[in-house]
PDB file of C-alpha atoms in Angstrom:
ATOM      1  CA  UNK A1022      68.203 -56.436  35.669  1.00 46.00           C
ATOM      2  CA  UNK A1023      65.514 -54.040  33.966  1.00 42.00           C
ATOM      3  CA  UNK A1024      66.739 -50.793  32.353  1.00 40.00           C
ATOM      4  CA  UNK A1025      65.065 -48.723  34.640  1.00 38.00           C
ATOM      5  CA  UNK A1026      67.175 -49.849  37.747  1.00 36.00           C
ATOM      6  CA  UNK A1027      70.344 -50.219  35.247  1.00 39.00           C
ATOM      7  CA  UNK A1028      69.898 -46.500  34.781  1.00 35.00           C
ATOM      8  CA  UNK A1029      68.945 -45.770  38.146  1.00 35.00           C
ATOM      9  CA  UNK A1030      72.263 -48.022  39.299  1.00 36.00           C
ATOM     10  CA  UNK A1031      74.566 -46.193  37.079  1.00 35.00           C
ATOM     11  CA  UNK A1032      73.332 -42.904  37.989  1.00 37.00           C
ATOM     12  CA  UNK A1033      73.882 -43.336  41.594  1.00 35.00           C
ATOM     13  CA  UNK A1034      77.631 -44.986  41.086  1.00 36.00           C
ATOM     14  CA  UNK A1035      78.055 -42.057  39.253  1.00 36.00           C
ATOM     15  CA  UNK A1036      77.191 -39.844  41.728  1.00 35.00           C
ATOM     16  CA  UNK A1037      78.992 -41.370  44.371  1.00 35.00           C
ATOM     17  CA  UNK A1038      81.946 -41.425  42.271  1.00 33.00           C
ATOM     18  CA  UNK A1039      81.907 -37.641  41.514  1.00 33.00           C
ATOM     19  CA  UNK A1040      81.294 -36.973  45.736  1.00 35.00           C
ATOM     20  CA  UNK A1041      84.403 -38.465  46.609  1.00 36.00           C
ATOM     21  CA  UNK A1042      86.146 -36.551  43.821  1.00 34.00           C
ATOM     22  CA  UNK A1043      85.077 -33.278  44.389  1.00 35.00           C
ATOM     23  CA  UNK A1044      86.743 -30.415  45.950  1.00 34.00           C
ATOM     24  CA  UNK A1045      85.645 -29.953  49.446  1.00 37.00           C
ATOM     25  CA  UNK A1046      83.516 -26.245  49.675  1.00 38.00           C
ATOM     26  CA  UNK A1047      85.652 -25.730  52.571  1.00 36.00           C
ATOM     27  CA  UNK A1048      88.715 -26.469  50.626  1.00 40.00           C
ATOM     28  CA  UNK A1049      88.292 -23.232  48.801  1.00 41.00           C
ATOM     29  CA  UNK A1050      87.255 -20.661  51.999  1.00 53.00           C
ATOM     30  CA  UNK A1051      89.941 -19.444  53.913  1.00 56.00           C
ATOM     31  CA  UNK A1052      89.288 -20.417  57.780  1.00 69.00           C
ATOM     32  CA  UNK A1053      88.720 -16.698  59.569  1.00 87.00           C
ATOM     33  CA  UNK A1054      91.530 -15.728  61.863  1.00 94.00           C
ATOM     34  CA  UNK A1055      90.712 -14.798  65.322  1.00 97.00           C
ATOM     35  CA  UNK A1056      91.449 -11.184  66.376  1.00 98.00           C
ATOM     36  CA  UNK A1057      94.576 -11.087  68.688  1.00 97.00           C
ATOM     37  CA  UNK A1058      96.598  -8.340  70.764  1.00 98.00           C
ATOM     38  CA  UNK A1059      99.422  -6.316  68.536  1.00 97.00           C
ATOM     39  CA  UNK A1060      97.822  -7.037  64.350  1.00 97.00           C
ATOM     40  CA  UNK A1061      97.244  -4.269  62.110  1.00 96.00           C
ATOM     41  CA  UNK A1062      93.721  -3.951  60.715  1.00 96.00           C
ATOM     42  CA  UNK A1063      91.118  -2.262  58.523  1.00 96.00           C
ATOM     43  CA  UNK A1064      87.592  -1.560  59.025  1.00 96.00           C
ATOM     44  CA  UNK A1065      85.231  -1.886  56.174  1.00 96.00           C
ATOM     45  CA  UNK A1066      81.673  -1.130  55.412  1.00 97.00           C
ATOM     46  CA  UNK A1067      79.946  -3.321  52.664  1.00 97.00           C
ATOM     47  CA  UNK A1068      83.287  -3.789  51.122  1.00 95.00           C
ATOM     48  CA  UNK A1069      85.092  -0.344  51.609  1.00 95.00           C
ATOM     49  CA  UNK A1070      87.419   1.145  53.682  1.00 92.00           C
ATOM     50  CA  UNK A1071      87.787   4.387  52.378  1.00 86.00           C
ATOM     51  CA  UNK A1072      84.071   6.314  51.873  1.00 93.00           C
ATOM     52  CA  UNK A1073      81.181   3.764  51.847  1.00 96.00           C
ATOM     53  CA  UNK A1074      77.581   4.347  51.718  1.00 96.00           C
ATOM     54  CA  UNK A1075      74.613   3.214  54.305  1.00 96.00           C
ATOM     55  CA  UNK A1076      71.189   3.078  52.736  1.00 96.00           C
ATOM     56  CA  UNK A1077      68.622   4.086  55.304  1.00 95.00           C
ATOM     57  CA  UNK A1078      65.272   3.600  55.112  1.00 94.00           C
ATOM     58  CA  UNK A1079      63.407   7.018  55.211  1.00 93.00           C
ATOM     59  CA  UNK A1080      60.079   8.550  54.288  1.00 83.00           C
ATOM     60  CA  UNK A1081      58.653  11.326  52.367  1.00 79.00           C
ATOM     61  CA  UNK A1082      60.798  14.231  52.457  1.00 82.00           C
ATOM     62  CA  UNK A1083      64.122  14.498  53.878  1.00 83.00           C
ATOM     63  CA  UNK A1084      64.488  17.416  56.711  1.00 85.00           C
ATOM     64  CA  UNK A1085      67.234  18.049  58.689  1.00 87.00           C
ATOM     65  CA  UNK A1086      67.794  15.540  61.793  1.00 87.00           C
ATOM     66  CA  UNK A1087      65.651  13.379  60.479  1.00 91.00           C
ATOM     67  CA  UNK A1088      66.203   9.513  61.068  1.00 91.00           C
ATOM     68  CA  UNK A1089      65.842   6.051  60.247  1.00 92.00           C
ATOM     69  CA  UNK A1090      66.837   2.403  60.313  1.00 93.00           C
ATOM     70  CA  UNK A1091      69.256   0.850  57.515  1.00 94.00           C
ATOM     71  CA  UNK A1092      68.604  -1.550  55.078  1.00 96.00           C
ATOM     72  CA  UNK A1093      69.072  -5.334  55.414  1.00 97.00           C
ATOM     73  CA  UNK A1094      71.521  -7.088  53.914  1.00 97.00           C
ATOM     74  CA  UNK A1095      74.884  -4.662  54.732  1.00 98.00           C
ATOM     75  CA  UNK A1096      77.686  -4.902  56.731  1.00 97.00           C
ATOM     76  CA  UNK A1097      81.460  -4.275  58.306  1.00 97.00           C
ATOM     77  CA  UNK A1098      83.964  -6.153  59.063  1.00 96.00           C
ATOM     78  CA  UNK A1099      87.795  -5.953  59.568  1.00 96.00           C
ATOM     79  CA  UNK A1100      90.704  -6.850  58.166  1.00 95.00           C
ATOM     80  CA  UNK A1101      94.371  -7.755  59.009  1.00 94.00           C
ATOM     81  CA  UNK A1102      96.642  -5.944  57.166  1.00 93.00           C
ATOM     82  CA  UNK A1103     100.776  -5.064  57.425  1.00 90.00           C
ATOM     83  CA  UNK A1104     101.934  -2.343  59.979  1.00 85.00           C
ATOM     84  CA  UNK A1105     103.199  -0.734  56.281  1.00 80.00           C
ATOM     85  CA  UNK A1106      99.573  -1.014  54.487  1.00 78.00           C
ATOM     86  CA  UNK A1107      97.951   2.791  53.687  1.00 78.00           C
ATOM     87  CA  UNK A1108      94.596   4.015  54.899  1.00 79.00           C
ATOM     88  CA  UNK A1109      93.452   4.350  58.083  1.00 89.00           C
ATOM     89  CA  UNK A1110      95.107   1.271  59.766  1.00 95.00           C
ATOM     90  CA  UNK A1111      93.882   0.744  63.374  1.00 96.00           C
ATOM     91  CA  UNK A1112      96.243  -1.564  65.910  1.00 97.00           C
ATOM     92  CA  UNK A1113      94.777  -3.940  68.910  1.00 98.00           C
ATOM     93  CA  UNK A1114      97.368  -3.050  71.028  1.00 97.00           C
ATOM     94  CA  UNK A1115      98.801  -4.489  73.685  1.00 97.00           C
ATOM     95  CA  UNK A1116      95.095  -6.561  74.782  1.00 97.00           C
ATOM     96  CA  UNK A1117      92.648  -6.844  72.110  1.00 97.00           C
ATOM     97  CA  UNK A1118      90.759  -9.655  70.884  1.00 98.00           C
ATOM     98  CA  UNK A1119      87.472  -7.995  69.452  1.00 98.00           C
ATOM     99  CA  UNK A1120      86.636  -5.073  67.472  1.00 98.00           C
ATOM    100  CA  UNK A1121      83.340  -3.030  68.439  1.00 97.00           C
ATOM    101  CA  UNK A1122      82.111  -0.797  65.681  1.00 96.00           C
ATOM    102  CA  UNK A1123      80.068   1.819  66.036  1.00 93.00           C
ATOM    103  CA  UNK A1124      77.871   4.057  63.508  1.00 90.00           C
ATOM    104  CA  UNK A1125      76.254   7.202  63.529  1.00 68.00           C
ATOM    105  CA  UNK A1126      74.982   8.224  66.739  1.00 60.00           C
ATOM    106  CA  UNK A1127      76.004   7.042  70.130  1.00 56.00           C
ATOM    107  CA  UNK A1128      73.288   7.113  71.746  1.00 53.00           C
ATOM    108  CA  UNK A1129      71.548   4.228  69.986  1.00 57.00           C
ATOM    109  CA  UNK A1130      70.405   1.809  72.310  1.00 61.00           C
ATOM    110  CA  UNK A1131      70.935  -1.311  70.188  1.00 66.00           C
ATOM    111  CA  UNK A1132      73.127  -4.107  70.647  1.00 74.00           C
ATOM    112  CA  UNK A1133      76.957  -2.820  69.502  1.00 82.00           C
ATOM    113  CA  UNK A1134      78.294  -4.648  66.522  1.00 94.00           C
ATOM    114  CA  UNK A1135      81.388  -6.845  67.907  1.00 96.00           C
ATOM    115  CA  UNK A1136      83.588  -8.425  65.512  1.00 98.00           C
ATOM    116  CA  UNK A1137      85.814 -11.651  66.702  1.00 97.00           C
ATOM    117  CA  UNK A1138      87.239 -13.100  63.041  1.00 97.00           C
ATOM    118  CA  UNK A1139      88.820 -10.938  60.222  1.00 97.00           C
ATOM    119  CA  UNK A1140      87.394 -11.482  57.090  1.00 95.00           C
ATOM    120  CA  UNK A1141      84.026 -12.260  58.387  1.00 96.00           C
ATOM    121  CA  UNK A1142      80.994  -9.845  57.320  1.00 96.00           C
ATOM    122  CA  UNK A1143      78.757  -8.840  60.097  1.00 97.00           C
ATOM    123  CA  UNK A1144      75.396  -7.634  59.409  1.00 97.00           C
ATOM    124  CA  UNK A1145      74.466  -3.587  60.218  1.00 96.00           C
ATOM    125  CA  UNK A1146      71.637  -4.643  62.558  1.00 94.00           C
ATOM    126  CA  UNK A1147      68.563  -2.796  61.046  1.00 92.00           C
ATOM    127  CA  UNK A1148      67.432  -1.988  64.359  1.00 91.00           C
ATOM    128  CA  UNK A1149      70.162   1.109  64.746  1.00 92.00           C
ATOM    129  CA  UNK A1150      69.130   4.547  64.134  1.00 91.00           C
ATOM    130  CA  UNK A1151      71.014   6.506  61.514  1.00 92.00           C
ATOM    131  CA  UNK A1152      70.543   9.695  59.838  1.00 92.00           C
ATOM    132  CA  UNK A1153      68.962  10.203  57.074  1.00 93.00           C
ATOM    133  CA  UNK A1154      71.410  12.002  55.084  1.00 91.00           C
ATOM    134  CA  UNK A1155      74.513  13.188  55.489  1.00 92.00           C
ATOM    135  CA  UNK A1156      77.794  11.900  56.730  1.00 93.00           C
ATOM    136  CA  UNK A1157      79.025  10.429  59.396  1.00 92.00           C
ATOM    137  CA  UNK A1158      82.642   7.869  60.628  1.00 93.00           C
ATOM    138  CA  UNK A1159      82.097   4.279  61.584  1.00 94.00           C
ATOM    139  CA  UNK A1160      84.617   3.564  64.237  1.00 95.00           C
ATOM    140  CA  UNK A1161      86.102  -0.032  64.682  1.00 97.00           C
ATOM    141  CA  UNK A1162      87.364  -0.007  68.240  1.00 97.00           C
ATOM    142  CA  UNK A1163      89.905  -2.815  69.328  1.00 98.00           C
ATOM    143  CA  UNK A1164      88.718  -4.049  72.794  1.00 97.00           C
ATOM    144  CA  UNK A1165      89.995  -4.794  75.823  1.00 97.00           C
ATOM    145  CA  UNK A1166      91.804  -1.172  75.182  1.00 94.00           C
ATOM    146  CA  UNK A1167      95.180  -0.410  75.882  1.00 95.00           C
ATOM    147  CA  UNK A1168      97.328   2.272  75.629  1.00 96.00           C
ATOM    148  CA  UNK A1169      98.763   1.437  72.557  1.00 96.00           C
ATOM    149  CA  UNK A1170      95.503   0.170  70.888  1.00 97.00           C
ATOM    150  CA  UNK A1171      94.385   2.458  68.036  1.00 97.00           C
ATOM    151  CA  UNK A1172      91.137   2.049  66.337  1.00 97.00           C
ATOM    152  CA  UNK A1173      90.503   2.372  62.807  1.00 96.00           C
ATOM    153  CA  UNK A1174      87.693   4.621  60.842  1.00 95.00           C
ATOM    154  CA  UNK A1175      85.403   4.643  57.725  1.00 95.00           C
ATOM    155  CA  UNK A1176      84.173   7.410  56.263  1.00 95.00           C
ATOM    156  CA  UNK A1177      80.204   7.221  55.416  1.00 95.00           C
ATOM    157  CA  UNK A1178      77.401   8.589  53.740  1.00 95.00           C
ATOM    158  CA  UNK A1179      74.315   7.889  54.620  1.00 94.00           C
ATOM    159  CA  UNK A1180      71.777   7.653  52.236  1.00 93.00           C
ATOM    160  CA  UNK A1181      67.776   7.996  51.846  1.00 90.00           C
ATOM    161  CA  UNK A1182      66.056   4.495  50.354  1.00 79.00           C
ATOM    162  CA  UNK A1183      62.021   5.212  50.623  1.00 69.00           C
TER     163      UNK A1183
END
């Protein structure tokens, strides 16, 4: 056998060898739990719960009312937390199996973020319009309601990005 394909052999045992050794990716996520009737959960946006920050895209100079769309690459998302857990904890109640959040104003008329998995980030569609300044409460909303559903808030600032 020539040294070339020697090499080339060895390199692809090799490689098979260290495949069927290696962790599985999925061996290190945690599979996202579906969003059931009676759990506990906190809304977050990009990674808070307690104040966060939208960047909206807005130009020239900032005057009162004035709007725009935010930023790619943020998000909210929920999660499950004890009955006992501080904050402001939100309950599904007696029917829920989704979360809607909404942001800024409601009379936006793009598609409402719904959230079906804790743990899983969903983009802030850039397509809503925010304000430009100022702040504001992102609401996660357990749906179906029920009387003894209770939805959860974030506190945010939203912030000029030219």
């Amino acid at each position: 056998m020539s040294r070339l394909l020697r090499v080339s052999f060895t390199a692809l045992a090799a490689a098979a060898v260290l495949a069927g050794t290696a962790v599985p990716a999925s061996a290190s996520v945690i599979a996202p739990t579906p969003i059931g009737p009676k759990q506990y959960f906190v809304g977050l946006v990009n990674g808070h719960a307690g104040t966060a920050t939208i960047q909206v895209g807005c130009f020239g100079p900032i005057h009162p009312g004035q709007t725009g769309h935010p930023l790619s690459g943020q998000t909210v998302e929920v999660r499950q937390v004890s009955s006992t857990s501080s904050g402001d904890v939100g309950f599904t109640g007696s029917a829920g199996t989704e979360i809607v959040v909404s942001l800024g104003s409601p009379t936006s008329t793009a598609t409402p973020i719904i959230l079906h998995y804790y743990g899983v980030p969903v983009a802030i569609p850039t397509s809503l319009t925010l304000p430009c300044g100022g702040f504001g409460k992102a609401v996660f909303t357990p749906e179906p309601g029920s009387d003894t559903a209770k939805s959860a808030t974030v506190t945010v600032e939203f912030a000029s990005q030219p």
